[in-house]
CSV table of C-alpha atoms in Angstrom, one decimal:
chain,number,residue,atom,x,y,z
Z,1,MET,CA,5.6,-29.9,-4.3
Z,2,ASN,CA,3.5,-26.8,-5.2
Z,3,GLY,CA,1.2,-29.1,-7.3
Z,4,LEU,CA,0.8,-31.5,-4.4
Z,5,ALA,CA,-0.1,-28.6,-2.0
Z,6,GLU,CA,-2.6,-27.3,-4.4
Z,7,ARG,CA,-4.2,-30.8,-4.8
Z,8,LEU,CA,-4.4,-31.1,-1.0
Z,9,ARG,CA,-6.1,-27.7,-0.6
Z,10,SER,CA,-8.6,-28.7,-3.3
Z,11,TRP,CA,-9.2,-32.0,-1.6
Z,12,GLY,CA,-9.9,-30.3,1.7
Z,13,ALA,CA,-12.1,-27.6,0.2
Z,14,GLU,CA,-14.3,-30.2,-1.6
Z,15,ARG,CA,-14.9,-32.0,1.7
Z,16,THR,CA,-15.6,-28.9,3.8
Z,17,SER,CA,-19.1,-27.5,4.1
Z,18,THR,CA,-19.9,-23.8,3.8
Z,19,ASP,CA,-20.6,-23.5,7.5
Z,20,GLN,CA,-17.3,-25.1,8.4
Z,21,LYS,CA,-15.5,-22.7,6.1
Z,22,ILE,CA,-17.1,-19.8,7.8
Z,23,VAL,CA,-16.0,-21.1,11.2
Z,24,MET,CA,-12.5,-21.6,10.0
Z,25,SER,CA,-12.4,-18.1,8.5
Z,26,LYS,CA,-13.6,-16.6,11.8
Z,27,LEU,CA,-11.0,-18.5,13.7
Z,28,LYS,CA,-8.2,-17.4,11.4
Z,29,HIS,CA,-9.2,-13.8,11.6
Z,30,ARG,CA,-10.0,-13.8,15.3
Z,31,GLU,CA,-13.6,-12.8,14.8
Z,32,PHE,CA,-15.2,-14.8,17.7
Z,33,GLU,CA,-16.0,-12.8,20.8
Z,34,TRP,CA,-13.8,-15.0,23.0
Z,35,GLN,CA,-10.9,-14.4,20.7
Z,36,LYS,CA,-11.4,-10.7,20.7
Z,37,ARG,CA,-11.5,-10.7,24.5
Z,38,ALA,CA,-8.4,-12.9,24.8
Z,39,PHE,CA,-6.3,-10.8,22.4
Z,40,SER,CA,-7.5,-7.6,24.0
Z,41,ARG,CA,-6.3,-8.8,27.4
Z,42,ASN,CA,-3.0,-9.9,25.9
Z,43,ALA,CA,-2.3,-6.5,24.3
Z,44,ARG,CA,0.4,-4.6,26.2
Z,45,ALA,CA,-0.5,-1.4,28.0
Z,46,GLY,CA,-0.1,1.7,26.0
Z,47,GLN,CA,-0.3,-0.1,22.6
Z,48,THR,CA,-3.7,1.1,21.5
Z,49,PRO,CA,-3.5,4.4,19.6
Z,50,GLU,CA,-5.9,7.1,20.7
Z,51,ARG,CA,-6.7,8.0,17.1
Z,52,GLY,CA,-6.7,6.4,13.7
Z,53,TYR,CA,-3.5,4.7,12.6
Z,54,ASP,CA,-1.3,6.3,10.0
Z,55,ALA,CA,1.9,4.3,9.2
Z,56,ARG,CA,3.7,7.4,8.0
Z,57,GLU,CA,2.9,9.3,11.2
Z,58,ALA,CA,4.0,6.3,13.2
Z,59,VAL,CA,7.4,6.2,11.5
Z,60,ASN,CA,8.0,9.9,12.4
Z,61,GLU,CA,6.8,9.4,16.0
Z,62,ASN,CA,9.0,6.3,16.4
Z,63,LEU,CA,12.0,8.1,14.9
Z,64,ALA,CA,11.4,11.1,17.3
Z,65,THR,CA,11.3,8.7,20.3
Z,66,VAL,CA,14.4,6.8,19.4
Z,67,THR,CA,16.5,9.9,18.6
Z,68,ALA,CA,15.3,11.5,21.9
Z,69,GLU,CA,16.6,8.5,23.8
Z,70,LEU,CA,19.9,8.7,22.0
Z,71,GLN,CA,20.3,12.4,22.6
Z,72,ALA,CA,19.5,12.0,26.3
Z,73,ALA,CA,22.3,9.4,26.6
Z,74,GLY,CA,24.8,11.5,24.7
Z,75,VAL,CA,24.8,9.2,21.6
Z,76,GLU,CA,25.5,11.0,18.3
Z,77,SER,CA,23.5,9.8,15.4
Z,78,VAL,CA,22.8,10.8,11.8
Z,79,ILE,CA,19.8,9.9,9.7
Z,80,LEU,CA,20.7,8.7,6.2
Z,81,PRO,CA,19.0,10.1,3.2
Z,82,ARG,CA,16.2,7.9,1.8
Z,83,SER,CA,13.9,7.6,-1.1
Z,84,HIS,CA,10.9,6.6,0.9
Z,85,PRO,CA,9.6,7.4,4.4
Z,86,PHE,CA,9.8,3.9,5.9
Z,87,ASN,CA,12.6,2.1,7.9
Z,88,PRO,CA,14.8,5.2,8.4
Z,89,ILE,CA,18.4,4.3,9.1
Z,90,LEU,CA,20.4,6.0,11.9
Z,91,VAL,CA,24.2,5.8,11.9
Z,92,VAL,CA,26.1,5.6,15.1
Z,93,ALA,CA,29.9,5.4,15.4
Z,94,GLU,CA,31.4,2.1,16.7
Z,95,THR,CA,33.0,4.1,19.5
Z,96,GLN,CA,29.6,4.7,21.0
Z,97,ALA,CA,28.2,1.1,20.6
Z,98,GLU,CA,28.1,0.4,24.3
Z,99,LEU,CA,26.4,3.7,25.1
Z,100,LEU,CA,23.9,3.0,22.3
Z,101,LEU,CA,22.9,-0.3,23.8
Z,102,GLN,CA,22.4,1.2,27.2
Z,103,ALA,CA,20.2,4.0,25.7
Z,104,LEU,CA,18.0,1.6,23.8
Z,105,LEU,CA,17.4,-0.5,26.8
Z,106,GLN,CA,15.6,2.5,28.3
Z,107,LEU,CA,12.8,2.3,25.6
Z,108,ASN,CA,9.5,1.7,27.5
Z,109,ALA,CA,8.4,-1.9,27.0
Z,110,ASP,CA,5.0,-1.0,28.6
Z,111,ASP,CA,4.5,1.4,25.8
Z,112,GLY,CA,5.0,-1.4,23.2
Z,113,TRP,CA,8.7,-0.8,22.6
Z,114,GLY,CA,11.1,-3.6,21.8
Z,115,ALA,CA,14.4,-4.0,20.0
Z,116,HIS,CA,16.8,-6.7,18.7
Z,117,ALA,CA,20.3,-6.6,17.4
Z,118,MET,CA,22.2,-8.3,14.6
Z,119,GLY,CA,25.8,-9.3,15.3
Z,120,VAL,CA,28.8,-10.2,13.2
Z,121,SER,CA,27.4,-13.6,12.4
Z,122,GLY,CA,24.2,-12.2,11.1
Z,123,ARG,CA,22.2,-13.8,13.9
Z,124,ARG,CA,19.6,-11.8,15.8
Z,125,GLY,CA,19.4,-11.5,19.6
Z,126,GLU,CA,18.0,-9.4,22.5
Z,127,LEU,CA,19.9,-6.2,23.2
Z,128,SER,CA,20.9,-7.4,26.6
Z,129,LYS,CA,22.9,-10.3,25.1
Z,130,PHE,CA,25.2,-7.8,23.3
Z,131,VAL,CA,25.9,-5.6,26.3
Z,132,PRO,CA,29.0,-7.6,27.3
Z,133,ARG,CA,30.3,-7.4,23.7
Z,134,PRO,CA,29.1,-4.2,22.0
Z,135,ALA,CA,31.8,-4.4,19.3
Z,136,GLU,CA,29.8,-7.2,17.7
Z,137,VAL,CA,26.7,-5.2,17.0
Z,138,ARG,CA,26.1,-4.3,13.4
Z,139,ARG,CA,22.4,-3.4,13.2
Z,140,ILE,CA,19.6,-2.8,15.6
Z,141,HIS,CA,15.8,-2.8,14.8
Z,142,CYS,CA,13.6,-0.8,17.1
Z,143,GLN,CA,9.9,-1.4,17.0
Z,144,ARG,CA,6.8,-0.1,18.7
Z,145,ARG,CA,3.9,-2.6,18.6
Z,146,LEU,CA,0.5,-1.0,18.3
Z,147,HIS,CA,-2.9,-2.8,18.4
Z,148,ALA,CA,-6.4,-1.9,17.6
Z,149,PRO,CA,-8.9,-2.2,20.5
Z,150,SER,CA,-9.8,-5.7,19.3
Z,151,GLY,CA,-6.1,-6.7,19.8
Z,152,ARG,CA,-5.3,-6.8,16.1
Z,153,ARG,CA,-1.8,-5.6,15.3
Z,154,LEU,CA,-1.6,-2.4,13.3
Z,155,ASN,CA,2.1,-1.7,12.8
Z,156,THR,CA,4.3,-3.6,10.4
Z,157,ARG,CA,8.1,-4.0,10.0
Z,158,PHE,CA,8.1,-0.9,7.7
Z,159,GLU,CA,7.7,1.4,10.7
Z,160,ASP,CA,10.8,0.0,12.4
Z,161,ILE,CA,13.6,2.3,13.1
Z,162,ILE,CA,17.0,0.9,12.1
Z,163,ILE,CA,20.3,1.8,13.7
Z,164,GLU,CA,23.6,0.7,12.1
Z,165,VAL,CA,26.9,0.9,13.9
Z,166,TRP,CA,29.6,2.1,11.5
Z,167,GLU,CA,33.3,1.7,11.6
Z,168,VAL,CA,35.6,4.7,12.1
Z,169,LEU,CA,38.4,4.4,9.6
Z,170,GLY,CA,42.0,5.1,10.3
Z,171,ASP,CA,44.8,6.1,7.9
Z,172,ASN,CA,45.4,4.7,4.4
Z,173,VAL,CA,42.1,2.9,4.0
Z,174,GLU,CA,41.5,2.4,0.3
Z,175,ARG,CA,38.2,3.4,-1.3
Z,176,VAL,CA,36.6,1.3,-4.0
Z,177,ASP,CA,37.9,3.7,-6.7
Z,178,GLY,CA,41.5,3.4,-5.6
Z,179,GLU,CA,41.8,6.6,-3.6
Z,180,SER,CA,42.1,6.7,0.1
Z,181,HIS,CA,39.4,7.5,2.7
Z,182,ILE,CA,39.9,10.6,4.9
Z,183,PRO,CA,40.9,9.4,8.4
Z,184,GLY,CA,37.9,9.5,10.7
Z,185,THR,CA,35.4,8.6,8.0
Z,186,LEU,CA,32.5,6.5,9.1
Z,187,HIS,CA,32.0,3.4,6.9
Z,188,ARG,CA,29.2,0.9,6.7
Z,189,ARG,CA,30.2,-2.6,7.9
Z,190,ILE,CA,27.2,-4.5,6.4
Z,191,SER,CA,27.9,-5.6,2.8
Z,192,ARG,CA,24.2,-5.9,1.9
Z,193,ARG,CA,23.1,-3.1,-0.5
Z,194,GLY,CA,20.1,-1.0,0.1
Z,195,VAL,CA,21.3,2.4,1.4
Z,196,VAL,CA,21.9,5.6,-0.5
Z,197,VAL,CA,25.2,6.4,1.3
Z,198,GLU,CA,27.8,3.9,2.4
Z,199,TYR,CA,30.3,6.2,4.1
Z,200,LEU,CA,30.3,9.6,5.7
Z,201,THR,CA,33.4,11.9,5.8
Z,202,PRO,CA,34.2,13.7,9.1
Z,203,GLN,CA,33.0,17.0,7.5
Z,204,VAL,CA,29.7,15.6,6.3
Z,205,TRP,CA,29.2,14.0,9.7
Z,206,GLN,CA,29.8,17.2,11.6
Z,207,GLU,CA,27.6,19.2,9.2
Z,208,ALA,CA,24.8,16.7,9.7
Z,209,LEU,CA,25.1,16.9,13.5
Z,210,SER,CA,25.0,20.7,13.4
Z,211,THR,CA,21.8,20.7,11.3
Z,212,GLY,CA,19.6,18.3,13.3
Z,213,GLY,CA,21.3,15.0,12.6
Z,214,GLN,CA,19.8,14.4,9.2
Z,215,ILE,CA,21.2,14.2,5.7
Z,216,SER,CA,18.7,15.1,3.0
Z,217,LEU,CA,18.9,14.7,-0.8
Z,218,GLN,CA,18.9,18.1,-2.4
Z,219,TYR,CA,16.5,17.0,-5.2
Z,220,PRO,CA,13.8,14.3,-5.5
Z,221,HIS,CA,15.2,10.9,-6.3
Z,222,LEU,CA,15.0,9.6,-9.9
Z,223,TYR,CA,12.4,7.0,-8.8
Z,224,ASP,CA,10.3,9.4,-6.7
Z,225,VAL,CA,6.7,10.2,-7.8
Z,226,VAL,CA,6.5,13.9,-7.1
Z,227,ASP,CA,3.1,14.7,-8.7
Z,228,PRO,CA,-0.2,14.4,-6.7
Z,229,VAL,CA,-1.9,11.0,-6.9
Z,230,ASP,CA,-5.7,10.7,-6.3
Z,231,ILE,CA,-7.8,7.7,-5.6
Z,232,VAL,CA,-11.1,7.0,-7.4
Z,233,TYR,CA,-13.7,4.6,-6.0
Z,234,THR,CA,-16.9,3.4,-7.6
Z,235,TRP,CA,-19.6,2.5,-5.1
Z,236,VAL,CA,-23.3,1.5,-5.2
Z,237,ASP,CA,-25.9,0.8,-2.6
Z,238,GLY,CA,-27.8,-2.2,-4.0
Z,239,ASP,CA,-30.4,-1.9,-1.2
Z,240,ASP,CA,-31.6,1.6,-2.3
Z,241,PRO,CA,-35.3,1.1,-3.5
Z,242,ASP,CA,-35.0,4.0,-6.0
Z,243,TRP,CA,-31.9,2.5,-7.5
Z,244,GLN,CA,-33.5,-1.0,-7.6
Z,245,LEU,CA,-36.4,0.4,-9.5
Z,246,ARG,CA,-34.1,2.0,-12.1
Z,247,LYS,CA,-32.2,-1.3,-12.4
Z,248,ARG,CA,-35.4,-3.4,-13.0
Z,249,ARG,CA,-36.5,-1.0,-15.7
Z,250,SER,CA,-33.1,-1.3,-17.4
Z,251,GLU,CA,-33.1,-5.1,-17.1
Z,252,ALA,CA,-36.5,-5.3,-18.7
Z,253,ALA,CA,-35.0,-4.0,-21.9
Z,254,ILE,CA,-32.3,-6.6,-22.1
Z,255,THR,CA,-32.8,-9.4,-24.7
Z,256,HIS,CA,-32.8,-12.8,-23.0
Z,257,GLY,CA,-29.5,-14.5,-23.4
Z,258,ALA,CA,-27.7,-11.3,-24.6
Z,259,VAL,CA,-25.6,-11.1,-21.4
Z,260,ASN,CA,-24.1,-13.6,-19.0
Z,261,GLU,CA,-26.5,-14.3,-16.2
Z,262,THR,CA,-23.8,-13.4,-13.6
Z,263,ALA,CA,-23.8,-9.8,-14.9
Z,264,THR,CA,-27.0,-8.9,-13.1
Z,265,ILE,CA,-26.9,-11.0,-9.9
Z,266,PRO,CA,-27.7,-9.1,-6.7
Z,267,SER,CA,-24.4,-9.9,-5.0
Z,268,ARG,CA,-22.6,-7.7,-7.6
Z,269,PHE,CA,-24.4,-4.7,-6.2
Z,270,THR,CA,-24.6,-5.5,-2.5
Z,271,SER,CA,-22.9,-3.1,-0.1
Z,272,ARG,CA,-21.4,-4.7,3.0
Z,273,ASP,CA,-19.7,-1.4,4.0
Z,274,GLU,CA,-16.5,-2.6,2.3
Z,275,LEU,CA,-15.9,1.0,1.3
Z,276,LYS,CA,-15.7,2.1,5.0
Z,277,TYR,CA,-12.9,-0.4,5.7
Z,278,SER,CA,-11.1,0.4,2.5
Z,279,LEU,CA,-11.0,4.1,3.4
Z,280,ARG,CA,-9.7,3.2,6.8
Z,281,SER,CA,-6.9,1.2,5.1
Z,282,VAL,CA,-6.1,4.2,3.0
Z,283,GLU,CA,-5.7,6.3,6.1
Z,284,ALA,CA,-3.5,3.7,7.7
Z,285,TYR,CA,-1.3,2.6,4.8
Z,286,ALA,CA,-1.7,5.1,1.9
Z,287,SER,CA,-2.0,8.5,3.5
Z,288,TRP,CA,0.1,9.9,0.7
Z,289,VAL,CA,-3.1,10.1,-1.4
Z,290,ASN,CA,-3.9,13.7,-2.5
Z,291,HIS,CA,-7.7,13.4,-2.8
Z,292,ILE,CA,-10.3,10.7,-2.8
Z,293,TYR,CA,-13.3,10.7,-5.3
Z,294,ILE,CA,-16.2,8.4,-4.7
Z,295,VAL,CA,-18.3,7.9,-7.9
Z,296,THR,CA,-22.0,6.9,-7.3
Z,297,ASP,CA,-25.4,6.9,-8.9
Z,298,GLY,CA,-26.8,9.8,-6.8
Z,299,GLN,CA,-26.1,7.9,-3.6
Z,300,VAL,CA,-24.0,8.7,-0.5
Z,301,PRO,CA,-23.0,6.2,2.2
Z,302,GLU,CA,-24.9,7.2,5.4
Z,303,TRP,CA,-21.7,6.9,7.5
Z,304,LEU,CA,-19.5,9.0,5.2
Z,305,ASP,CA,-18.2,12.4,6.4
Z,306,THR,CA,-19.0,14.4,3.3
Z,307,ASP,CA,-17.3,17.5,4.8
Z,308,HIS,CA,-13.9,15.8,4.9
Z,309,PRO,CA,-11.5,18.0,2.9
Z,310,LYS,CA,-10.0,15.1,1.1
Z,311,ILE,CA,-13.2,13.4,0.0
Z,312,THR,CA,-15.6,14.3,-2.9
Z,313,VAL,CA,-18.7,12.4,-3.9
Z,314,VAL,CA,-19.2,12.5,-7.6
Z,315,ASP,CA,-22.5,11.7,-9.3
Z,316,HIS,CA,-22.7,9.7,-12.6
Z,317,ARG,CA,-24.4,12.8,-14.2
Z,318,GLU,CA,-21.2,14.8,-13.6
Z,319,ILE,CA,-19.0,12.6,-15.6
Z,320,PHE,CA,-20.9,10.9,-18.4
Z,321,ALA,CA,-20.3,12.6,-21.7
Z,322,ASP,CA,-23.7,11.3,-22.9
Z,323,SER,CA,-26.3,11.8,-20.2
Z,324,GLU,CA,-28.7,9.7,-22.4
Z,325,ALA,CA,-26.7,6.6,-21.4
Z,326,LEU,CA,-27.8,6.9,-17.8
Z,327,PRO,CA,-28.7,5.1,-15.7
Z,328,VAL,CA,-26.0,2.5,-16.1
Z,329,PHE,CA,-25.3,-0.6,-14.0
Z,330,ASN,CA,-22.1,-1.8,-15.7
Z,331,SER,CA,-18.9,-1.0,-13.9
Z,332,HIS,CA,-17.0,-0.9,-17.2
Z,333,ALA,CA,-19.3,1.9,-18.4
Z,334,ILE,CA,-18.6,3.9,-15.3
Z,335,GLU,CA,-14.8,3.2,-15.6
Z,336,SER,CA,-14.8,4.6,-19.1
Z,337,GLN,CA,-15.9,8.0,-17.8
Z,338,LEU,CA,-13.7,8.4,-14.7
Z,339,HIS,CA,-11.3,10.8,-16.5
Z,340,HIS,CA,-14.1,13.3,-16.7
Z,341,ILE,CA,-14.2,13.8,-12.9
Z,342,PRO,CA,-13.8,17.6,-12.3
Z,343,GLY,CA,-10.5,18.4,-10.6
Z,344,LEU,CA,-9.1,14.9,-10.9
Z,345,SER,CA,-5.3,14.7,-10.9
Z,346,GLU,CA,-3.3,13.5,-13.9
Z,347,LYS,CA,-2.3,10.4,-11.9
Z,348,TYR,CA,-5.0,8.5,-10.1
Z,349,VAL,CA,-5.5,5.0,-8.8
Z,350,TYR,CA,-8.9,3.3,-9.5
Z,351,LEU,CA,-10.2,1.0,-6.8
Z,352,ASN,CA,-13.3,-1.1,-6.4
Z,353,ASP,CA,-14.7,-0.7,-2.9
Z,354,ASP,CA,-13.6,-4.2,-1.9
Z,355,ILE,CA,-9.9,-3.5,-2.2
Z,356,PHE,CA,-7.8,-2.8,0.9
Z,357,PHE,CA,-4.3,-1.7,1.7
Z,358,LEU,CA,-2.8,-4.2,4.2
Z,359,ARG,CA,0.7,-2.7,4.6
Z,360,PRO,CA,2.4,0.6,4.1
Z,361,THR,CA,2.7,1.7,0.5
Z,362,ASN,CA,4.3,4.5,-1.6
Z,363,PRO,CA,3.1,6.1,-4.9
Z,364,SER,CA,6.0,4.4,-6.6
Z,365,LEU,CA,4.2,1.1,-6.2
Z,366,PHE,CA,1.7,2.4,-8.9
Z,367,PHE,CA,3.7,4.9,-10.9
Z,368,ALA,CA,7.3,5.2,-12.2
Z,369,GLY,CA,9.4,8.3,-11.5
Z,370,ASN,CA,9.1,9.2,-15.2
Z,371,GLY,CA,5.3,9.4,-15.0
Z,372,GLN,CA,4.4,6.0,-16.5
Z,373,SER,CA,1.6,4.0,-14.8
Z,374,LYS,CA,2.2,0.4,-13.8
Z,375,PHE,CA,-0.1,-2.6,-14.4
Z,376,PHE,CA,-0.5,-6.0,-12.7
Z,377,PRO,CA,-1.4,-8.9,-15.0
Z,378,SER,CA,-3.0,-12.0,-13.6
Z,379,LYS,CA,-1.7,-15.5,-14.1
Z,380,ALA,CA,-5.1,-16.5,-15.3
Z,381,PRO,CA,-5.0,-16.9,-19.1
Z,382,LEU,CA,-7.6,-15.8,-21.7
Z,383,ASP,CA,-9.0,-18.5,-24.0
Z,384,ILE,CA,-8.6,-17.8,-27.7
Z,385,ASP,CA,-12.3,-17.7,-28.5
Z,386,PRO,CA,-14.0,-14.4,-29.2
Z,387,PRO,CA,-16.2,-12.8,-26.5
Z,388,SER,CA,-19.7,-14.1,-26.0
Z,389,ALA,CA,-22.5,-14.2,-23.5
Z,390,ARG,CA,-21.1,-17.5,-22.2
Z,391,ASP,CA,-18.1,-15.6,-20.8
Z,392,LEU,CA,-18.1,-14.1,-17.4
Z,393,PRO,CA,-18.2,-10.3,-17.7
Z,394,VAL,CA,-14.6,-9.9,-16.7
Z,395,LEU,CA,-13.5,-12.4,-19.3
Z,396,SER,CA,-15.6,-10.9,-22.0
Z,397,ALA,CA,-14.2,-7.4,-21.3
Z,398,ALA,CA,-10.6,-8.7,-21.4
Z,399,LYS,CA,-11.2,-10.3,-24.8
Z,400,ARG,CA,-12.6,-7.0,-26.1
Z,401,ASN,CA,-9.5,-5.2,-24.8
Z,402,ARG,CA,-7.4,-7.8,-26.6
Z,403,SER,CA,-9.2,-7.2,-29.8
Z,404,LEU,CA,-8.6,-3.5,-29.6
Z,405,LEU,CA,-4.9,-3.9,-29.0
Z,406,GLN,CA,-4.6,-6.4,-31.9
Z,407,ARG,CA,-6.5,-4.1,-34.3
Z,408,GLU,CA,-4.8,-0.8,-33.4
Z,409,PHE,CA,-1.3,-1.7,-32.3
Z,410,GLY,CA,-0.6,-5.2,-33.7
Z,411,ARG,CA,0.0,-6.6,-30.2
Z,412,THR,CA,-1.9,-9.1,-28.1
Z,413,VAL,CA,-2.3,-10.1,-24.5
Z,414,THR,CA,-2.8,-13.6,-23.0
Z,415,ASN,CA,-3.8,-12.8,-19.4
Z,416,LYS,CA,-6.4,-10.8,-17.5
Z,417,PHE,CA,-5.5,-8.1,-14.9
Z,418,LYS,CA,-5.5,-8.9,-11.2
Z,419,HIS,CA,-8.3,-7.6,-9.0
Z,420,THR,CA,-6.0,-4.9,-7.6
Z,421,PRO,CA,-5.8,-1.1,-7.6
Z,422,HIS,CA,-5.4,0.1,-11.2
Z,423,PRO,CA,-3.0,3.1,-11.7
Z,424,GLN,CA,-4.3,5.3,-14.6
Z,425,LEU,CA,-3.2,8.5,-16.3
Z,426,ARG,CA,-6.0,11.0,-17.0
Z,427,SER,CA,-4.4,12.3,-20.2
Z,428,VAL,CA,-4.1,8.7,-21.6
Z,429,LEU,CA,-7.8,8.0,-21.1
Z,430,ALA,CA,-8.6,11.3,-22.7
Z,431,GLU,CA,-6.4,10.5,-25.7
Z,432,MET,CA,-8.0,7.0,-26.0
Z,433,GLU,CA,-11.5,8.6,-26.0
Z,434,LYS,CA,-10.4,11.0,-28.7
Z,435,ASN,CA,-8.9,8.3,-30.9
Z,436,HIS,CA,-11.7,5.7,-30.3
Z,437,PRO,CA,-14.9,7.7,-29.7
Z,438,LYS,CA,-17.2,4.9,-31.0
Z,439,GLU,CA,-15.7,2.3,-28.5
Z,440,PHE,CA,-16.1,4.7,-25.6
Z,441,GLU,CA,-19.7,5.5,-26.7
Z,442,ARG,CA,-20.5,1.8,-26.9
Z,443,VAL,CA,-18.9,0.9,-23.6
Z,444,ALA,CA,-20.7,3.8,-21.8
Z,445,ARG,CA,-24.0,2.3,-22.8
């Protein structure tokens, strides 16, 4: 079936002109003015944030709103401990299920709020449908919809606040280890895993209520990334006349046929302000970032706030071990020197300026709790031929990486990396440079 779908897509793509593809893309992404006006009118009142969007801040604000509604209605709730900031889970005793529903019905729909409940059968429904039978409620999702001025939705399901209705146990209820639960213990009624705690004794419940209604882990979780994580961008303004002059001089020294012709095409160096939108996506969905470094060839985006405390612009001259190698116009050369950035954290994520965060993320997406960096191989295979000028630059680089692995470690790879953020460890790059100085010197040029 997947093969058929792929063939159909290919068939359609071959018969669609470039102009038609542009129109279809604009329709899909609601870029026509009439679409912007229509979706702007349809956005509910109060749904447009007055400042930039930050998913982590949105979670905290949503949680504060929901807990305030519950407190005002006299509903006792406890926030379960969690290993990440998203989808916090509040526990409410089954004896207060009816009161809980009435409280949540007071959430302001004009401010973007909505909620649905999950019953015994697992089916979802509007809260009002469960008011006559509150005992059936197992889980409730509370969500506040937020839109950009264009009407595009900003929030995701990760900012939802989840409320679970737990059973209050009586006498002689057996625990999984064979012992008996303490009477009055609150126990989860959903068998699906995914929470840190599945029951709360009366003592723990009361202690949590007396300390703000939240249970916190005393220590970071085994999977938590506790060290600072930076982001490093490489950026170039291909329209800069001075930069273009330097590039033409360098290209004049290249022997004809020594490199693949796509390595020097203008589109590789064209700035369409992707960096601006990538930075906005970091603000929205990766605000955990410690610091952002933007590496350039003496250039600064005209729209960039260089006084921002979390952003530093770094010149190539600050990081290249051999200044004689400059100027360079090869991204691989620049990438080989990133670990020289002054003040760079041990853990950092390297991004091209055309990479965007489209949903909330955590540092654990890129690094393991034990400090290891993760990597994301592509499904695209490498051919077995050696690198040559016939190869696209990305393919040639992958083959050279493969050769180094085979020579030094007796291992091979069969795939390229995806065009994604690349988690890196500064100390590992420094060690590689120490152990393979000739390779680094060659790549830098």
